[in-house]
Short mmCIF file of N, CA and C in Angstrom, two decimals:
data_model
loop_
_atom_site.label_atom_id
_atom_site.label_comp_id
_atom_site.label_asym_id
_atom_site.label_seq_id
_atom_site.Cartn_x
_atom_site.Cartn_y
_atom_site.Cartn_z
N SER A 13 23.54 -6.57 22.02
CA SER A 13 24.64 -6.24 21.09
C SER A 13 24.52 -4.53 21.23
N ALA A 14 25.77 -3.86 20.80
CA ALA A 14 25.68 -2.49 20.64
C ALA A 14 24.76 -1.96 19.74
N GLY A 15 23.74 -1.35 19.83
CA GLY A 15 22.96 -0.66 18.83
C GLY A 15 21.95 -1.63 18.40
N GLY A 16 21.92 -2.62 18.77
CA GLY A 16 20.79 -3.54 18.06
C GLY A 16 20.33 -4.83 18.99
N CYS A 17 19.31 -5.33 18.69
CA CYS A 17 18.54 -6.50 19.39
C CYS A 17 18.91 -7.69 18.61
N VAL A 18 19.49 -8.80 19.34
CA VAL A 18 19.68 -9.84 18.89
C VAL A 18 18.92 -11.26 19.20
N CYS A 19 18.03 -11.77 18.28
CA CYS A 19 17.01 -12.66 18.78
C CYS A 19 17.78 -14.11 18.78
N ASP A 20 17.05 -14.82 19.63
CA ASP A 20 17.62 -16.20 19.64
C ASP A 20 17.18 -16.94 18.53
N CYS A 21 18.02 -17.87 18.20
CA CYS A 21 17.39 -18.65 17.03
C CYS A 21 16.23 -19.43 17.24
N LYS A 22 15.42 -19.50 16.36
CA LYS A 22 13.97 -20.31 16.60
C LYS A 22 12.97 -19.71 17.73
N SER A 23 13.07 -18.19 17.94
CA SER A 23 12.31 -17.86 18.93
C SER A 23 11.09 -16.88 18.54
N VAL A 24 10.94 -16.40 17.42
CA VAL A 24 9.93 -15.73 16.74
C VAL A 24 8.73 -16.51 16.20
N ASP A 25 7.58 -16.20 16.78
CA ASP A 25 6.29 -16.86 15.93
C ASP A 25 5.98 -16.23 14.73
N ILE A 26 6.15 -14.87 14.33
CA ILE A 26 5.64 -14.50 12.99
C ILE A 26 6.78 -13.14 12.89
N VAL A 27 6.90 -13.16 11.36
CA VAL A 27 7.96 -11.98 10.90
C VAL A 27 6.77 -11.15 10.08
N ILE A 28 6.65 -10.07 10.34
CA ILE A 28 5.74 -9.31 9.76
C ILE A 28 6.63 -7.93 9.07
N SER A 29 6.57 -7.72 7.76
CA SER A 29 7.25 -6.69 7.27
C SER A 29 6.32 -5.85 6.20
N ASN A 30 6.43 -4.54 6.11
CA ASN A 30 5.58 -3.81 5.11
C ASN A 30 6.56 -3.00 4.18
N CYS A 31 6.77 -3.47 3.03
CA CYS A 31 7.52 -2.78 2.07
C CYS A 31 9.00 -2.62 2.20
N VAL A 32 9.63 -3.36 2.85
CA VAL A 32 10.98 -3.40 3.18
C VAL A 32 12.10 -4.33 2.46
N VAL A 33 11.52 -5.47 2.16
CA VAL A 33 12.64 -6.49 1.63
C VAL A 33 13.02 -5.97 0.21
N ASN A 34 12.01 -5.25 -0.52
CA ASN A 34 12.37 -4.70 -1.83
C ASN A 34 13.47 -3.64 -1.68
N LEU A 35 13.45 -2.83 -0.51
CA LEU A 35 14.74 -1.92 -0.36
C LEU A 35 16.07 -2.59 0.01
N SER A 36 16.26 -3.86 0.31
CA SER A 36 17.66 -4.53 0.69
C SER A 36 18.18 -4.73 -0.43
N THR A 37 19.42 -4.75 -0.26
CA THR A 37 20.54 -4.84 -1.59
C THR A 37 21.06 -6.44 -1.37
N ASP A 38 20.59 -7.03 -0.57
CA ASP A 38 20.92 -8.52 -0.21
C ASP A 38 19.78 -9.19 0.24
N LYS A 39 18.72 -9.48 -0.38
CA LYS A 39 17.54 -10.23 -0.30
C LYS A 39 17.69 -11.40 0.31
N ALA A 40 18.76 -12.16 -0.18
CA ALA A 40 18.84 -13.66 0.50
C ALA A 40 19.43 -13.61 1.71
N THR A 41 19.97 -12.62 1.96
CA THR A 41 20.57 -12.39 3.67
C THR A 41 19.34 -12.16 4.49
N VAL A 42 18.57 -11.30 3.93
CA VAL A 42 17.39 -10.94 4.81
C VAL A 42 16.50 -12.29 4.87
N LEU A 43 16.16 -12.93 3.88
CA LEU A 43 15.35 -14.07 3.96
C LEU A 43 15.96 -15.27 4.72
N ALA A 44 17.29 -15.33 4.78
CA ALA A 44 17.93 -16.43 5.57
C ALA A 44 17.88 -15.94 7.25
N GLU A 45 17.88 -14.53 7.51
CA GLU A 45 17.63 -14.21 8.88
C GLU A 45 16.24 -14.41 9.13
N ILE A 46 15.44 -14.17 8.35
CA ILE A 46 13.97 -14.64 8.78
C ILE A 46 13.62 -15.92 9.11
N ALA A 47 14.39 -16.94 8.30
CA ALA A 47 14.30 -18.32 8.45
C ALA A 47 15.04 -18.61 9.83
N ARG A 48 16.05 -18.04 9.98
CA ARG A 48 16.77 -18.40 11.24
C ARG A 48 15.87 -18.00 12.44
N VAL A 49 15.35 -17.10 12.60
CA VAL A 49 14.89 -16.53 13.80
C VAL A 49 13.35 -17.01 14.13
N LEU A 50 12.76 -17.63 12.92
CA LEU A 50 11.28 -18.10 13.29
C LEU A 50 11.50 -19.75 14.13
N ARG A 51 10.65 -19.78 14.86
CA ARG A 51 10.66 -20.90 15.48
C ARG A 51 9.88 -22.08 14.59
N PRO A 52 10.00 -23.48 14.71
CA PRO A 52 9.33 -24.18 13.73
C PRO A 52 7.73 -24.08 13.90
N GLY A 53 7.38 -23.83 12.88
CA GLY A 53 5.58 -23.64 12.66
C GLY A 53 5.57 -22.17 12.38
N GLY A 54 6.60 -21.29 12.87
CA GLY A 54 6.55 -19.68 12.71
C GLY A 54 6.19 -19.49 11.19
N ARG A 55 5.82 -18.30 11.21
CA ARG A 55 5.16 -17.70 9.78
C ARG A 55 5.52 -16.42 9.37
N ILE A 56 5.73 -16.27 7.92
CA ILE A 56 6.08 -14.73 7.73
C ILE A 56 4.88 -14.28 6.95
N GLY A 57 4.58 -12.86 7.06
CA GLY A 57 3.63 -12.13 6.37
C GLY A 57 4.17 -10.97 5.70
N ILE A 58 4.55 -10.69 4.65
CA ILE A 58 5.29 -9.81 4.22
C ILE A 58 4.45 -8.82 3.16
N SER A 59 4.15 -7.75 2.98
CA SER A 59 3.76 -6.75 2.21
C SER A 59 4.97 -6.13 1.47
N ASP A 60 4.82 -6.56 0.15
CA ASP A 60 5.98 -5.98 -0.81
C ASP A 60 5.62 -5.49 -2.31
N ILE A 61 6.55 -5.16 -2.77
CA ILE A 61 6.37 -4.67 -4.28
C ILE A 61 6.84 -5.95 -4.88
N VAL A 62 6.21 -6.68 -6.03
CA VAL A 62 6.39 -7.94 -6.77
C VAL A 62 6.43 -7.63 -8.18
N ALA A 63 7.37 -8.05 -8.91
CA ALA A 63 7.33 -7.79 -10.47
C ALA A 63 6.72 -9.00 -11.25
N ASP A 64 6.20 -8.72 -12.28
CA ASP A 64 5.88 -9.82 -13.19
C ASP A 64 6.94 -10.55 -13.70
N ASP A 65 7.13 -11.69 -13.69
CA ASP A 65 8.01 -12.64 -14.07
C ASP A 65 8.73 -12.12 -15.39
N ALA A 66 8.08 -11.65 -16.40
CA ALA A 66 8.54 -11.31 -17.60
C ALA A 66 9.43 -10.01 -17.46
N LEU A 67 9.23 -9.30 -16.13
CA LEU A 67 10.07 -8.18 -16.30
C LEU A 67 11.71 -8.27 -15.70
N THR A 68 12.56 -8.20 -16.56
CA THR A 68 13.99 -8.30 -16.16
C THR A 68 14.33 -7.54 -15.04
N PRO A 69 15.43 -7.64 -14.32
CA PRO A 69 15.96 -6.68 -13.46
C PRO A 69 16.41 -5.16 -14.20
N ALA A 70 16.82 -5.13 -15.47
CA ALA A 70 16.93 -4.04 -16.10
C ALA A 70 15.48 -3.03 -16.36
N ASP A 71 14.44 -3.85 -16.69
CA ASP A 71 12.94 -3.38 -16.86
C ASP A 71 12.70 -2.68 -15.49
N ARG A 72 12.80 -3.53 -14.46
CA ARG A 72 12.80 -2.85 -13.19
C ARG A 72 13.22 -1.53 -12.71
N ALA A 73 14.49 -1.66 -13.23
CA ALA A 73 15.38 -0.54 -12.79
C ALA A 73 14.80 0.79 -13.67
N THR A 74 14.45 0.60 -14.95
CA THR A 74 13.75 1.71 -15.91
C THR A 74 12.62 2.21 -15.06
N ARG A 75 11.63 1.52 -14.44
CA ARG A 75 10.51 1.68 -13.74
C ARG A 75 10.93 2.14 -12.48
N GLY A 76 12.07 2.04 -11.85
CA GLY A 76 12.69 2.57 -10.44
C GLY A 76 12.36 4.10 -10.26
N SER A 77 12.75 4.84 -11.53
CA SER A 77 12.40 6.28 -11.37
C SER A 77 10.92 6.70 -10.61
N LEU A 78 9.97 5.82 -10.79
CA LEU A 78 8.87 5.96 -10.17
C LEU A 78 9.02 6.02 -8.61
N ALA A 79 9.47 4.97 -8.08
CA ALA A 79 9.78 4.93 -6.55
C ALA A 79 10.93 4.02 -6.37
N GLY A 80 11.80 4.35 -5.31
CA GLY A 80 12.93 3.36 -4.96
C GLY A 80 12.62 1.89 -4.99
N CYS A 81 11.51 1.53 -4.45
CA CYS A 81 11.07 0.03 -4.08
C CYS A 81 10.90 -0.58 -5.37
N ILE A 82 10.30 -0.05 -6.49
CA ILE A 82 10.09 -0.62 -7.82
C ILE A 82 11.77 -1.35 -8.17
N ALA A 83 12.74 -0.70 -8.28
CA ALA A 83 13.84 -1.09 -8.95
C ALA A 83 14.54 -2.56 -8.07
N GLY A 84 13.95 -2.44 -6.96
CA GLY A 84 14.20 -3.61 -6.10
C GLY A 84 13.29 -4.63 -6.02
N ALA A 85 12.31 -4.70 -6.59
CA ALA A 85 11.32 -5.65 -6.43
C ALA A 85 11.60 -7.08 -7.08
N LEU A 86 11.40 -8.11 -6.40
CA LEU A 86 11.64 -9.34 -6.99
C LEU A 86 10.60 -9.81 -7.88
N SER A 87 10.73 -10.70 -8.64
CA SER A 87 9.54 -11.27 -9.43
C SER A 87 8.79 -12.42 -8.41
N PHE A 88 7.58 -12.53 -9.06
CA PHE A 88 6.85 -13.62 -8.22
C PHE A 88 7.58 -15.00 -8.04
N THR A 89 8.31 -15.26 -9.23
CA THR A 89 9.30 -16.65 -9.35
C THR A 89 10.59 -16.38 -8.21
N GLU A 90 11.07 -15.30 -8.39
CA GLU A 90 12.43 -14.99 -7.51
C GLU A 90 11.78 -15.03 -6.06
N TYR A 91 10.81 -14.37 -5.67
CA TYR A 91 10.29 -14.46 -4.44
C TYR A 91 10.21 -15.84 -3.97
N ARG A 92 9.49 -16.75 -4.66
CA ARG A 92 9.19 -18.07 -4.36
C ARG A 92 10.48 -18.77 -4.11
N ALA A 93 11.59 -18.83 -5.24
CA ALA A 93 12.67 -19.24 -5.19
C ALA A 93 13.35 -18.97 -3.81
N GLY A 94 13.49 -17.71 -3.53
CA GLY A 94 14.47 -17.06 -2.50
C GLY A 94 13.68 -17.93 -1.11
N LEU A 95 12.46 -17.84 -0.92
CA LEU A 95 11.97 -18.56 0.28
C LEU A 95 12.10 -19.96 0.17
N GLU A 96 11.94 -20.63 -0.93
CA GLU A 96 12.34 -22.24 -0.89
C GLU A 96 13.73 -22.42 -0.68
N ALA A 97 14.63 -21.49 -1.30
CA ALA A 97 16.19 -21.84 -0.84
C ALA A 97 16.32 -21.55 0.57
N MET A 98 15.55 -21.07 1.34
CA MET A 98 15.48 -20.80 2.81
C MET A 98 14.98 -21.96 3.61
N GLY A 99 14.27 -22.84 2.94
CA GLY A 99 13.65 -24.15 3.59
C GLY A 99 12.34 -23.81 3.94
N LEU A 100 11.96 -22.87 3.56
CA LEU A 100 10.62 -22.44 4.02
C LEU A 100 9.34 -23.19 2.97
N ILE A 101 7.99 -23.28 3.66
CA ILE A 101 7.06 -24.15 3.17
C ILE A 101 5.74 -23.24 3.02
N ASP A 102 4.77 -23.91 2.32
CA ASP A 102 3.74 -23.34 2.32
C ASP A 102 3.58 -21.84 1.76
N ILE A 103 4.40 -21.79 0.72
CA ILE A 103 4.85 -20.35 0.25
C ILE A 103 3.73 -19.72 -0.76
N SER A 104 3.14 -18.57 -0.72
CA SER A 104 2.29 -18.12 -1.61
C SER A 104 2.60 -16.47 -1.69
N VAL A 105 2.55 -15.89 -3.04
CA VAL A 105 2.83 -14.55 -3.17
C VAL A 105 1.65 -14.16 -4.06
N THR A 106 0.83 -13.47 -3.49
CA THR A 106 -0.38 -12.90 -3.76
C THR A 106 -0.62 -11.59 -4.21
N PRO A 107 -0.76 -11.02 -5.46
CA PRO A 107 -0.84 -9.67 -5.87
C PRO A 107 -2.24 -9.27 -5.16
N THR A 108 -2.20 -7.94 -4.63
CA THR A 108 -3.29 -7.31 -4.22
C THR A 108 -3.67 -6.23 -5.12
N HIS A 109 -2.68 -5.43 -5.70
CA HIS A 109 -3.12 -4.31 -6.50
C HIS A 109 -1.93 -3.96 -7.29
N ALA A 110 -2.46 -3.09 -8.62
CA ALA A 110 -1.43 -2.80 -9.55
C ALA A 110 -0.61 -1.51 -8.65
N VAL A 111 0.66 -1.43 -9.00
CA VAL A 111 1.44 -0.37 -8.53
C VAL A 111 2.05 0.40 -9.66
N ALA A 112 2.46 -0.35 -10.94
CA ALA A 112 2.92 0.34 -11.98
C ALA A 112 2.66 -0.76 -12.94
N ASP A 113 2.90 -0.55 -14.30
CA ASP A 113 2.92 -1.50 -15.45
C ASP A 113 3.83 -2.80 -15.08
N GLY A 114 3.11 -3.76 -14.72
CA GLY A 114 4.22 -5.28 -14.51
C GLY A 114 4.38 -5.28 -13.03
N LEU A 115 4.05 -4.42 -12.21
CA LEU A 115 4.47 -4.29 -10.95
C LEU A 115 3.33 -4.22 -9.96
N HIS A 116 3.34 -5.12 -9.11
CA HIS A 116 2.01 -5.14 -7.79
C HIS A 116 2.44 -4.90 -6.51
N GLY A 117 1.39 -4.48 -5.65
CA GLY A 117 1.64 -4.75 -4.33
C GLY A 117 1.13 -6.23 -3.89
N ALA A 118 1.89 -6.83 -3.36
CA ALA A 118 1.58 -8.39 -2.96
C ALA A 118 1.78 -8.79 -1.53
N ILE A 119 1.10 -9.76 -1.09
CA ILE A 119 1.12 -10.31 0.09
C ILE A 119 2.03 -11.48 0.27
N VAL A 120 2.97 -11.81 0.82
CA VAL A 120 3.86 -13.05 0.81
C VAL A 120 3.88 -13.75 2.05
N ARG A 121 3.39 -15.05 1.96
CA ARG A 121 3.34 -15.98 3.02
C ARG A 121 4.28 -17.10 3.11
N ALA A 122 4.64 -17.53 4.26
CA ALA A 122 5.41 -18.86 4.15
C ALA A 122 5.50 -19.34 5.75
N THR A 123 5.96 -20.59 5.77
CA THR A 123 5.71 -21.09 7.10
C THR A 123 7.12 -21.97 7.40
N LYS A 124 7.99 -22.04 8.28
CA LYS A 124 9.09 -22.58 8.81
C LYS A 124 8.58 -24.10 9.15
N PRO A 125 9.22 -25.22 8.44
CA PRO A 125 8.67 -26.37 9.02
C PRO A 125 9.39 -26.70 10.20
N ALA A 126 8.71 -27.69 10.77
CA ALA A 126 9.16 -28.52 11.90
C ALA A 126 10.45 -29.42 11.55
N GLY A 127 11.55 -29.32 12.34
CA GLY A 127 12.72 -29.82 11.86
C GLY A 127 13.78 -29.26 10.96
N TRP A 128 13.15 -27.84 10.78
CA TRP A 128 14.16 -27.21 9.94
C TRP A 128 15.68 -27.08 10.52
N SER A 129 16.54 -26.89 9.73
CA SER A 129 18.00 -26.49 10.33
C SER A 129 18.75 -25.63 9.31
N ALA A 130 19.53 -24.95 9.85
CA ALA A 130 20.48 -23.98 8.97
C ALA A 130 21.06 -24.65 7.82
N SER A 131 21.20 -25.86 8.27
CA SER A 131 21.83 -26.53 6.68
C SER A 131 20.74 -26.79 5.51
N ASP A 132 19.39 -26.47 5.97
CA ASP A 132 18.32 -26.43 4.71
C ASP A 132 18.42 -25.36 4.00
N ILE A 133 19.20 -24.22 4.26
CA ILE A 133 19.47 -23.17 3.41
C ILE A 133 20.36 -23.40 2.26
N ARG A 134 19.91 -23.05 1.30
CA ARG A 134 20.61 -23.24 -0.19
C ARG A 134 21.11 -21.80 -0.50
N PRO A 135 22.04 -21.95 -1.42
CA PRO A 135 22.58 -20.47 -1.97
C PRO A 135 21.43 -20.20 -3.17
N VAL A 136 21.20 -19.16 -3.00
CA VAL A 136 20.10 -18.73 -4.13
C VAL A 136 20.52 -17.35 -4.87
N ASP A 137 20.56 -17.15 -5.95
CA ASP A 137 20.93 -15.91 -6.73
C ASP A 137 19.99 -14.87 -7.08
N LEU A 138 19.52 -13.87 -6.20
CA LEU A 138 18.47 -12.94 -6.38
C LEU A 138 18.95 -11.56 -6.85
N PRO A 139 18.20 -10.96 -7.59
CA PRO A 139 18.92 -9.68 -8.36
C PRO A 139 18.96 -8.70 -7.36
N ARG A 140 19.86 -7.76 -7.51
CA ARG A 140 20.05 -6.79 -6.55
C ARG A 140 19.56 -5.68 -7.26
N PRO A 141 19.03 -4.59 -6.40
CA PRO A 141 18.04 -3.50 -7.12
C PRO A 141 19.13 -2.48 -7.81
N THR A 142 18.67 -2.03 -8.79
CA THR A 142 19.56 -0.99 -9.59
C THR A 142 18.34 0.11 -9.91
N LEU A 143 19.25 1.21 -10.36
CA LEU A 143 18.45 2.43 -10.74
C LEU A 143 18.94 2.86 -11.87
N GLN A 144 18.37 3.41 -13.00
CA GLN A 144 19.00 3.99 -14.08
C GLN A 144 19.66 5.25 -13.81
N SER A 145 20.97 5.16 -14.21
CA SER A 145 21.91 6.43 -14.13
C SER A 145 21.25 7.32 -15.20
N ALA A 146 20.86 8.54 -14.64
CA ALA A 146 20.39 9.50 -15.46
C ALA A 146 21.49 9.82 -16.45
N ALA A 147 22.75 10.28 -16.10
CA ALA A 147 24.00 10.83 -16.82
C ALA A 147 24.50 9.65 -17.68
N ALA A 148 24.50 8.42 -17.67
CA ALA A 148 24.86 7.51 -18.64
C ALA A 148 24.03 6.55 -19.14
N GLY A 149 22.83 6.60 -18.71
CA GLY A 149 21.63 5.59 -18.92
C GLY A 149 21.98 4.26 -18.62
N LEU A 150 22.84 4.12 -17.38
CA LEU A 150 23.20 2.66 -17.40
C LEU A 150 22.73 2.35 -16.02
N PRO A 151 22.58 1.08 -15.46
CA PRO A 151 22.03 0.55 -14.22
C PRO A 151 23.05 0.81 -13.11
N VAL A 152 22.80 1.46 -12.19
CA VAL A 152 23.68 1.55 -10.99
C VAL A 152 22.95 0.91 -9.64
N LEU A 153 23.86 0.30 -8.94
CA LEU A 153 23.16 0.00 -7.47
C LEU A 153 22.62 0.72 -6.77
N ALA A 154 21.71 0.48 -6.36
CA ALA A 154 20.67 1.36 -5.56
C ALA A 154 21.15 1.30 -4.11
N GLU A 155 22.16 1.86 -3.41
CA GLU A 155 22.61 1.84 -2.19
C GLU A 155 21.59 2.11 -1.14
N SER A 156 20.73 3.25 -1.31
CA SER A 156 19.66 3.38 -0.71
C SER A 156 18.42 3.96 -1.84
N SER A 157 17.48 3.68 -1.21
CA SER A 157 16.29 4.00 -1.91
C SER A 157 14.90 4.20 -1.11
N CYS A 158 13.93 4.81 -1.60
CA CYS A 158 12.88 5.08 -0.79
C CYS A 158 11.61 4.55 -1.13
N CYS A 159 11.03 4.16 -0.39
CA CYS A 159 9.72 3.52 -0.86
C CYS A 159 8.54 4.82 -0.70
N GLY A 160 8.76 5.88 -1.15
CA GLY A 160 8.04 6.93 -1.25
C GLY A 160 7.01 6.81 -2.31
N GLY A 161 6.05 7.87 -2.37
CA GLY A 161 5.06 8.03 -3.46
C GLY A 161 3.87 7.34 -2.94
N SER A 162 2.92 7.40 -3.60
CA SER A 162 1.56 6.94 -3.26
C SER A 162 1.32 5.58 -4.08
N GLY A 163 0.84 4.73 -3.32
CA GLY A 163 0.49 3.38 -4.02
C GLY A 163 1.61 2.29 -3.90
N CYS A 164 2.83 2.65 -3.26
CA CYS A 164 3.94 1.75 -3.20
C CYS A 164 3.53 0.47 -2.69
N CYS A 165 3.06 0.30 -1.57
CA CYS A 165 2.95 -1.05 -1.10
C CYS A 165 1.43 -1.33 -0.57
#
């Protein structure tokens, strides 16, 4: 295709991502695409920012001023729910280090089961990243953010 590579369905052995999923404004689509391109038995290995389950999306937005990737962090439960909704199995979300209060660098793993089909994908409502508007003090959609700074992932 013009400007990009299109992978055949079920052609990828492993998807590796380093601190990118948290930057997406549509995480369900990202996870669905990962599931689509993996071959049966294929695995994911993602290093990402993950929030404690107690942190609401608004709490994450408040902390987002530290680094853009924080506002877009899914919680542990949201990450698992997103991967389960894509029909993936053997899911683990393991924290590796603290990034900020209630936020962690984490390793996310999952496997695509044999016999998976696109009909295994279920709708899932994952929060979209927000950043606090300095002028109004209100959350606004983070159309672009940067995983800059030290200790992000």
